[in-house]
Short mmCIF file of N, CA, C and O in Angstrom, two decimals:
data_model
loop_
_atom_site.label_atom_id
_atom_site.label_comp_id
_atom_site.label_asym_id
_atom_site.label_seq_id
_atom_site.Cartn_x
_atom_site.Cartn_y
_atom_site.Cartn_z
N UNK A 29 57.51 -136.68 -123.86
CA UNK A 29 58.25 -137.49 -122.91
C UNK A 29 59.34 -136.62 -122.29
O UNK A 29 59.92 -135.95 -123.14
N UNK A 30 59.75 -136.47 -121.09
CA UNK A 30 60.43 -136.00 -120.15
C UNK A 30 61.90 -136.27 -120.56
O UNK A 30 62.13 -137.45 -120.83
N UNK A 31 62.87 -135.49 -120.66
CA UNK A 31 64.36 -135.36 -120.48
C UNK A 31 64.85 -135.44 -119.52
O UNK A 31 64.18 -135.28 -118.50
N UNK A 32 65.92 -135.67 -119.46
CA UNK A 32 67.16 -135.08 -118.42
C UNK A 32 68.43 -134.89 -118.92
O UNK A 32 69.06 -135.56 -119.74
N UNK A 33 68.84 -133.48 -118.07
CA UNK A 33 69.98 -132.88 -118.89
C UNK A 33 71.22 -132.50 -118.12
O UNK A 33 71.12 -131.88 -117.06
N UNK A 34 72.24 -132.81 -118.57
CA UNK A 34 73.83 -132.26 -117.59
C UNK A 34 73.80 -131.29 -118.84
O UNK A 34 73.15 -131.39 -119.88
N UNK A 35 74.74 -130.26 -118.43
CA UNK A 35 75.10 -129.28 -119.27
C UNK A 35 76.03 -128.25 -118.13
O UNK A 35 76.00 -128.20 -116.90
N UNK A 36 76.91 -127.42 -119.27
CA UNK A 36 78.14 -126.66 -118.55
C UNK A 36 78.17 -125.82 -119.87
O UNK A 36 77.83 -126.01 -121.03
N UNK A 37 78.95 -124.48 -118.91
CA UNK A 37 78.53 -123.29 -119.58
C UNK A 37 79.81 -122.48 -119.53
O UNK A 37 80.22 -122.30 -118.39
N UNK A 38 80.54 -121.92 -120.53
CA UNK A 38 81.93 -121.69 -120.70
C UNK A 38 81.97 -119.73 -121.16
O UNK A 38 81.12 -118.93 -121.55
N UNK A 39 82.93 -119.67 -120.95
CA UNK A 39 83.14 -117.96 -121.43
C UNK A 39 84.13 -118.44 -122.93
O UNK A 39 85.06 -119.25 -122.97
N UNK A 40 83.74 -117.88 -123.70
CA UNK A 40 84.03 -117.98 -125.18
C UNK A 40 85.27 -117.07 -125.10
O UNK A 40 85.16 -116.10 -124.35
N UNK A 41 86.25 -117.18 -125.65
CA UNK A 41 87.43 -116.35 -125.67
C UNK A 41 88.14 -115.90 -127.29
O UNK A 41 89.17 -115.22 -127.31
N UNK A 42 87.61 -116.28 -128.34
CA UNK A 42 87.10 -116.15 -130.15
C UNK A 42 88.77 -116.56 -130.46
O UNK A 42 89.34 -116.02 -131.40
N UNK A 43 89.44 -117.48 -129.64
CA UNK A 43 90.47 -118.14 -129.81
C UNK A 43 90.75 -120.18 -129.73
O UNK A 43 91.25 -120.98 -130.52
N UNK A 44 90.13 -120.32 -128.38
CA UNK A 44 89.60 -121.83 -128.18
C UNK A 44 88.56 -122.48 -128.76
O UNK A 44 87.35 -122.24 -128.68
N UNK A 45 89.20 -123.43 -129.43
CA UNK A 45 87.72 -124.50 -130.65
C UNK A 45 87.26 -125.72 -129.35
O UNK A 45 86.11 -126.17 -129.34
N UNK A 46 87.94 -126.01 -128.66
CA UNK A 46 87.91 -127.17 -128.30
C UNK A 46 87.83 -127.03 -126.58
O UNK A 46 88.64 -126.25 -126.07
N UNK A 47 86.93 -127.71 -125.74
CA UNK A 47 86.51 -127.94 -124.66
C UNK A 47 85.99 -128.82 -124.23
O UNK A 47 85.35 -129.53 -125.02
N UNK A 48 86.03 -129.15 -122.90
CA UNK A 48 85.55 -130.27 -122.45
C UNK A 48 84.42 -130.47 -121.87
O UNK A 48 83.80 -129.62 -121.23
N UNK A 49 83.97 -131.99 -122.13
CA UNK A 49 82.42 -132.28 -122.00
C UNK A 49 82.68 -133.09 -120.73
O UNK A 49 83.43 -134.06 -120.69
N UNK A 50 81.97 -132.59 -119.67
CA UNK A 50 82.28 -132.92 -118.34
C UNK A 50 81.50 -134.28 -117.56
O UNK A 50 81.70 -134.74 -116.44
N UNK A 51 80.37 -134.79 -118.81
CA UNK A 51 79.52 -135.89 -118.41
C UNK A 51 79.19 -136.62 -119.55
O UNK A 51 79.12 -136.34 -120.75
N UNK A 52 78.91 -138.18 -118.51
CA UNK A 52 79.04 -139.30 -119.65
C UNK A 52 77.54 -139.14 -120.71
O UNK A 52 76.40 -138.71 -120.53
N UNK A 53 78.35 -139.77 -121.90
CA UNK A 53 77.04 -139.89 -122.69
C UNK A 53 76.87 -140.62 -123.57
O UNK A 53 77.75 -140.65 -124.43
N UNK A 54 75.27 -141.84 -123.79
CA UNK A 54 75.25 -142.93 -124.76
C UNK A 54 76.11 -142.86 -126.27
O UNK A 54 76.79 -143.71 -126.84
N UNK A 55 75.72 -141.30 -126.68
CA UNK A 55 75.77 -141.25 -128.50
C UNK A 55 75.92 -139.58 -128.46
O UNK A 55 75.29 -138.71 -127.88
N UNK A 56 77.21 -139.57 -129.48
CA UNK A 56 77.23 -138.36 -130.02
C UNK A 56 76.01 -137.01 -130.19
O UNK A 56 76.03 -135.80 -129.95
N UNK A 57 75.11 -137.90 -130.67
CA UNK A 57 73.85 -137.33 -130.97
C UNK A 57 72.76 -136.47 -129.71
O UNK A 57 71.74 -135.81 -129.87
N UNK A 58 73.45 -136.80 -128.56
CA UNK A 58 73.15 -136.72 -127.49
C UNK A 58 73.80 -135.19 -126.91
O UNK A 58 73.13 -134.53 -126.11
N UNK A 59 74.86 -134.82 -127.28
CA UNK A 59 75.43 -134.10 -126.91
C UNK A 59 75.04 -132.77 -127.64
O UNK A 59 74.87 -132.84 -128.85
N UNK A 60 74.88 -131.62 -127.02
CA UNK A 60 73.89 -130.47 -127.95
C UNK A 60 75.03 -129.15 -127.74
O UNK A 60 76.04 -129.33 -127.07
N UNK A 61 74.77 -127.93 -128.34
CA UNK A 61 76.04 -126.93 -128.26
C UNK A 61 74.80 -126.08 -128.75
O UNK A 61 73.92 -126.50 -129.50
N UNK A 62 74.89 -124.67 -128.15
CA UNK A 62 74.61 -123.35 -128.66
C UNK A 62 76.13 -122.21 -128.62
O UNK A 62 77.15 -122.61 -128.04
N UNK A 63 76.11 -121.55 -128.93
CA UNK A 63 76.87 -120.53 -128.39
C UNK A 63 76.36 -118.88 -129.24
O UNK A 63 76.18 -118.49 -130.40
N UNK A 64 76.27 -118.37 -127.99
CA UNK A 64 75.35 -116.89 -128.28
C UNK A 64 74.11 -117.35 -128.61
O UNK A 64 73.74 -116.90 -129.69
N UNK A 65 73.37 -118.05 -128.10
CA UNK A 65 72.35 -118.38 -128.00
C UNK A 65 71.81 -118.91 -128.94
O UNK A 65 70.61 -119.17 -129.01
N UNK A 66 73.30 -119.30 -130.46
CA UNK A 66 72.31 -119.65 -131.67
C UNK A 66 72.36 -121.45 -131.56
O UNK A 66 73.49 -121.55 -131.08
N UNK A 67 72.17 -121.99 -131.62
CA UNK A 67 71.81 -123.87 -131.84
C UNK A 67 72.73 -124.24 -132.75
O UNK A 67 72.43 -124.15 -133.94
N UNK A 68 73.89 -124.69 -132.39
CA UNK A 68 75.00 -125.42 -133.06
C UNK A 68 74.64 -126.76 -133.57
O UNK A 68 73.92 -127.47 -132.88
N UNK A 69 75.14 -127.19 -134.82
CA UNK A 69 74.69 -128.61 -135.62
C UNK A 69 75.99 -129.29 -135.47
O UNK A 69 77.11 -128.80 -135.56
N UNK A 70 75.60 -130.70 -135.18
CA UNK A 70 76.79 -131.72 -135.23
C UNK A 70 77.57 -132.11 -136.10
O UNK A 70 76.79 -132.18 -137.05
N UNK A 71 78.51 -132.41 -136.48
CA UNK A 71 78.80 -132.41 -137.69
C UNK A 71 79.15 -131.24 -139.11
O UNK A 71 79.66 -131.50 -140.20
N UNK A 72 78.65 -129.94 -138.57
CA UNK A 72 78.63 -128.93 -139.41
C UNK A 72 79.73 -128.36 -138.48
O UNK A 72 80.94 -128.48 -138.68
N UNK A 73 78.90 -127.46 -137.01
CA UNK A 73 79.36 -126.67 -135.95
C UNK A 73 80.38 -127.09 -135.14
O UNK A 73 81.31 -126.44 -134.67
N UNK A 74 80.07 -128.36 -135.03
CA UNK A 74 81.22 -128.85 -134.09
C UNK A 74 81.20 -130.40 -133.97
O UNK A 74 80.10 -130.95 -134.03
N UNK A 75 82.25 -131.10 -133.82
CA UNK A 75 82.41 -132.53 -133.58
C UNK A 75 83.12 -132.70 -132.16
O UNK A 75 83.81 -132.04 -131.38
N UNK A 76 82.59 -133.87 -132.28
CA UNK A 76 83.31 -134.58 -131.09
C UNK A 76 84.40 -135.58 -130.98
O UNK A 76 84.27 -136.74 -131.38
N UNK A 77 85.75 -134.96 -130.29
CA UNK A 77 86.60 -135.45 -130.63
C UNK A 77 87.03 -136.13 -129.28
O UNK A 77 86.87 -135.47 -128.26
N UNK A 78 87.66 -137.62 -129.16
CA UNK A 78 88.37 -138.45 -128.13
C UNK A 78 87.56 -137.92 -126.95
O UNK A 78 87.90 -137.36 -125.91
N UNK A 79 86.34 -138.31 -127.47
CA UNK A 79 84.53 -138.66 -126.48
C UNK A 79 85.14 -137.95 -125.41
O UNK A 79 85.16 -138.68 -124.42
N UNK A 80 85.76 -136.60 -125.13
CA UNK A 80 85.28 -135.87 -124.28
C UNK A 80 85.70 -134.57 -124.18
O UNK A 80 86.11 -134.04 -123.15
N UNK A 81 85.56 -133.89 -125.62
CA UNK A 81 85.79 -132.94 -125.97
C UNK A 81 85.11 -132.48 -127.17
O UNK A 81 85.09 -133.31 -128.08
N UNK A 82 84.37 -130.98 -127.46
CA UNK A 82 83.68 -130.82 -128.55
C UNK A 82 84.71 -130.02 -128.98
O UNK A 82 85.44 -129.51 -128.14
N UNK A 83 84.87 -129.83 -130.05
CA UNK A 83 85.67 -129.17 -131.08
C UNK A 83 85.02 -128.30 -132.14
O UNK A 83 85.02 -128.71 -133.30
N UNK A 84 84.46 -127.14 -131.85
CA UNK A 84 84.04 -125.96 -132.33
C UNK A 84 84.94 -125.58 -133.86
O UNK A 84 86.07 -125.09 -133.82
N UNK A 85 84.07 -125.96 -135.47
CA UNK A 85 84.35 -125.14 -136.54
C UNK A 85 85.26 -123.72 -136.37
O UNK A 85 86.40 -123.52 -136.79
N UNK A 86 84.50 -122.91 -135.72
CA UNK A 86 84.88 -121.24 -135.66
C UNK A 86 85.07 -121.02 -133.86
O UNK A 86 83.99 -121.36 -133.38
N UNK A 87 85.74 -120.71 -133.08
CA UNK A 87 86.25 -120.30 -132.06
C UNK A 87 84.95 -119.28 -131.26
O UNK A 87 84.73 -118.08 -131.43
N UNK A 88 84.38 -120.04 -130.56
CA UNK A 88 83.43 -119.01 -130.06
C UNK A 88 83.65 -117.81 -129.54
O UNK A 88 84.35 -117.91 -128.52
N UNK A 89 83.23 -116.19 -129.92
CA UNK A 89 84.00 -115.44 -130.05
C UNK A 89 83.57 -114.96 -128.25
O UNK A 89 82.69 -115.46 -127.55
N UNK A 90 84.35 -114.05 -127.98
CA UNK A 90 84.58 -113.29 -126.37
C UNK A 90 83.92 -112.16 -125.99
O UNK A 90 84.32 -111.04 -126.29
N UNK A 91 83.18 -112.33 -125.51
CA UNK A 91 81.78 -112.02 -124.89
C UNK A 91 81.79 -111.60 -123.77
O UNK A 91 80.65 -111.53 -123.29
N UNK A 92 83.08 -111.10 -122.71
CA UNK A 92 83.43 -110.71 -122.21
C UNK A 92 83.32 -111.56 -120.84
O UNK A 92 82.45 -112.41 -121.03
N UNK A 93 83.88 -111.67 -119.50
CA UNK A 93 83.86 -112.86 -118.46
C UNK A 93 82.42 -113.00 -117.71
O UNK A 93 81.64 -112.20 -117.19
N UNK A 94 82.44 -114.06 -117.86
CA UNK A 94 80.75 -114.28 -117.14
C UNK A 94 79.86 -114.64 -118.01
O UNK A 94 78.79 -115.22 -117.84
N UNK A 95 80.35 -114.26 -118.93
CA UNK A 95 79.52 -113.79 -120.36
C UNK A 95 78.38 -115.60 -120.71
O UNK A 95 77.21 -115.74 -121.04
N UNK A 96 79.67 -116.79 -120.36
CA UNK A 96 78.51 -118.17 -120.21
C UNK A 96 78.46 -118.24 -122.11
O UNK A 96 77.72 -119.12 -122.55
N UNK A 97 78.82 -117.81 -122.63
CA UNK A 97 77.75 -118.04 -124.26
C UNK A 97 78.15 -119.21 -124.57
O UNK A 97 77.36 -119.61 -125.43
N UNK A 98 78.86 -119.92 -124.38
CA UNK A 98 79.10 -121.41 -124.91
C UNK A 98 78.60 -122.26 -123.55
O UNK A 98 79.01 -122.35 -122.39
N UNK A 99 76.98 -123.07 -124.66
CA UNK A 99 76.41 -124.33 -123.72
C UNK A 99 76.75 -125.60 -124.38
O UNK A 99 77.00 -125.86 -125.55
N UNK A 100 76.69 -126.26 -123.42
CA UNK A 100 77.18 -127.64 -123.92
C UNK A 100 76.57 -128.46 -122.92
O UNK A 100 76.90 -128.43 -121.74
N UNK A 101 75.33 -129.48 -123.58
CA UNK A 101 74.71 -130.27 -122.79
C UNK A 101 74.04 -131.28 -123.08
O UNK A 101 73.58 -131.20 -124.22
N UNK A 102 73.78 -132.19 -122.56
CA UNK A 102 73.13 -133.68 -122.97
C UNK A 102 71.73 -133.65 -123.07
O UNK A 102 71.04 -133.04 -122.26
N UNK A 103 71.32 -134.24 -123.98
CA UNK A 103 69.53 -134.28 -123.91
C UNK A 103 69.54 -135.82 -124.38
O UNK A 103 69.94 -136.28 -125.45
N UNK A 104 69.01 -136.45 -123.31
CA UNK A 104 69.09 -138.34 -123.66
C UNK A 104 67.36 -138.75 -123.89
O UNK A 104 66.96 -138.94 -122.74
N UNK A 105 66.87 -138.84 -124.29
CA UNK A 105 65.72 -139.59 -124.44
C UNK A 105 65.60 -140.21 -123.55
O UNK A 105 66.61 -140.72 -123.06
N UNK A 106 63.90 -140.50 -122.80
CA UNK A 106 63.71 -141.24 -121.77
C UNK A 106 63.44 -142.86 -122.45
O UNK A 106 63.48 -143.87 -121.74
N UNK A 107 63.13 -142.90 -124.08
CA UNK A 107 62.92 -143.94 -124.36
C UNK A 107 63.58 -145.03 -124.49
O UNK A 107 64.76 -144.94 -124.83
N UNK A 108 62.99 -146.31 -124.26
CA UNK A 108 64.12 -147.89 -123.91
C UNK A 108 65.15 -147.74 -125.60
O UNK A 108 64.87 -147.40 -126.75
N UNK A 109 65.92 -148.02 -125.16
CA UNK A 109 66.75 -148.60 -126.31
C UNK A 109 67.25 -150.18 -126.34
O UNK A 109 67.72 -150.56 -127.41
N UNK A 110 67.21 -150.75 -125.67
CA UNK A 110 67.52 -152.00 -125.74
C UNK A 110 66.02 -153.35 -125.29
O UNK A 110 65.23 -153.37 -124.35
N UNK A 111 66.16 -154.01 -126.12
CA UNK A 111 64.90 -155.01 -125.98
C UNK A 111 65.89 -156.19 -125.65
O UNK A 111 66.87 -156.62 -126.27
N UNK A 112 65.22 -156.63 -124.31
CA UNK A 112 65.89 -157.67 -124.19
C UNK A 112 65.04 -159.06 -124.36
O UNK A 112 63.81 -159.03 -124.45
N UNK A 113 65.97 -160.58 -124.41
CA UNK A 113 65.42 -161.26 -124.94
C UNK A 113 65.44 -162.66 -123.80
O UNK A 113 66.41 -162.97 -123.10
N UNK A 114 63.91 -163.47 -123.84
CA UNK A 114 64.68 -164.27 -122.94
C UNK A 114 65.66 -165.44 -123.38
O UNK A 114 65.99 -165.74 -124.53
N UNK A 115 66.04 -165.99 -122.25
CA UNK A 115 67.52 -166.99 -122.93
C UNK A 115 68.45 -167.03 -121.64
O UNK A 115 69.66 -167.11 -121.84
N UNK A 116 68.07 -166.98 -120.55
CA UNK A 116 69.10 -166.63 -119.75
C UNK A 116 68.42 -167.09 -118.20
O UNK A 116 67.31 -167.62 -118.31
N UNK A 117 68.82 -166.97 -117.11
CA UNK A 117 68.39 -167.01 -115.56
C UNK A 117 67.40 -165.94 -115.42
O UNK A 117 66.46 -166.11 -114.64
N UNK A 118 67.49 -165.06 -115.97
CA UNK A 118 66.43 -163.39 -115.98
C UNK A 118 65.48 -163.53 -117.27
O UNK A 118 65.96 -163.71 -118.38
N UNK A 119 64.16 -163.44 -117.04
CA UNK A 119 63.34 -163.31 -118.38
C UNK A 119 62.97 -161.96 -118.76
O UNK A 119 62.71 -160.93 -118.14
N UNK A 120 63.05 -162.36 -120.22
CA UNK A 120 62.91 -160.43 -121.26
C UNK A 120 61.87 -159.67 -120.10
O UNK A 120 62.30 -158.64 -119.59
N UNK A 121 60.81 -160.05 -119.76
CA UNK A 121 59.61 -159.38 -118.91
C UNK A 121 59.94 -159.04 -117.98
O UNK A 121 59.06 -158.43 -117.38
N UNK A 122 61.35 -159.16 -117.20
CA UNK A 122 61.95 -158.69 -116.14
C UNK A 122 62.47 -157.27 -116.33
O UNK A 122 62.26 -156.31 -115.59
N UNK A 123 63.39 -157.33 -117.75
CA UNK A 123 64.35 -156.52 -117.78
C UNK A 123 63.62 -155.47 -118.49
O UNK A 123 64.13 -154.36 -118.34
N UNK A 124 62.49 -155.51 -119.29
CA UNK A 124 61.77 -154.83 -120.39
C UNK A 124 60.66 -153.82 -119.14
O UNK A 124 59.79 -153.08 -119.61
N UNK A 125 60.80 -153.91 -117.98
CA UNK A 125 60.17 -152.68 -117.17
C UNK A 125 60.48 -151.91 -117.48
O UNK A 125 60.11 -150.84 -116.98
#
């Protein structure tokens, strides 16, 4: 199934933990981080702090300008999350397209 992704790309300076996440997003879980190309874990690598800022364990180190090594980007699932029910002016078979 098909993605779609915002993502922004930072110069690491091996001093700043913390940066900002520039687009909205359902769930934590949603929000993804590499830096130097290795695949950062949630909760281990970095958290997310006052939903719009990730907060990097270890200071991504400086890689010189341009350099980009810190990604930070959304990967949302195309799948429904909400089942709706009927009960209302709109029936579930409306909204469940």
């Amino acid at each position: 199934m098909p993605t779609f992704l915002t993502r922004v790309t930072y110069d690491g300076d091996g001093v700043t933990t913390d940066w900002t996440i520039p687009f909205d997003y359902i769930a934590q879980a949603y929000v993804l981080s590499q830096v130097s190309g290795a695949v950062m874990v949630l909760g281990v690598d970095y958290t997310i702090v006052g939903g719009n800022q990730i907060r990097f364990v270890v200071a991504p180190p400086d890689e010189g300008p341009g350099s980009a090594n810190i990604l930070i980007h959304r990967q949302t699932s195309l799948l429904r999350i909400v089942d709706w029910t009927s009960g209302s002016l709109m029936e579930a078979d409306e909204l469940n397209k």
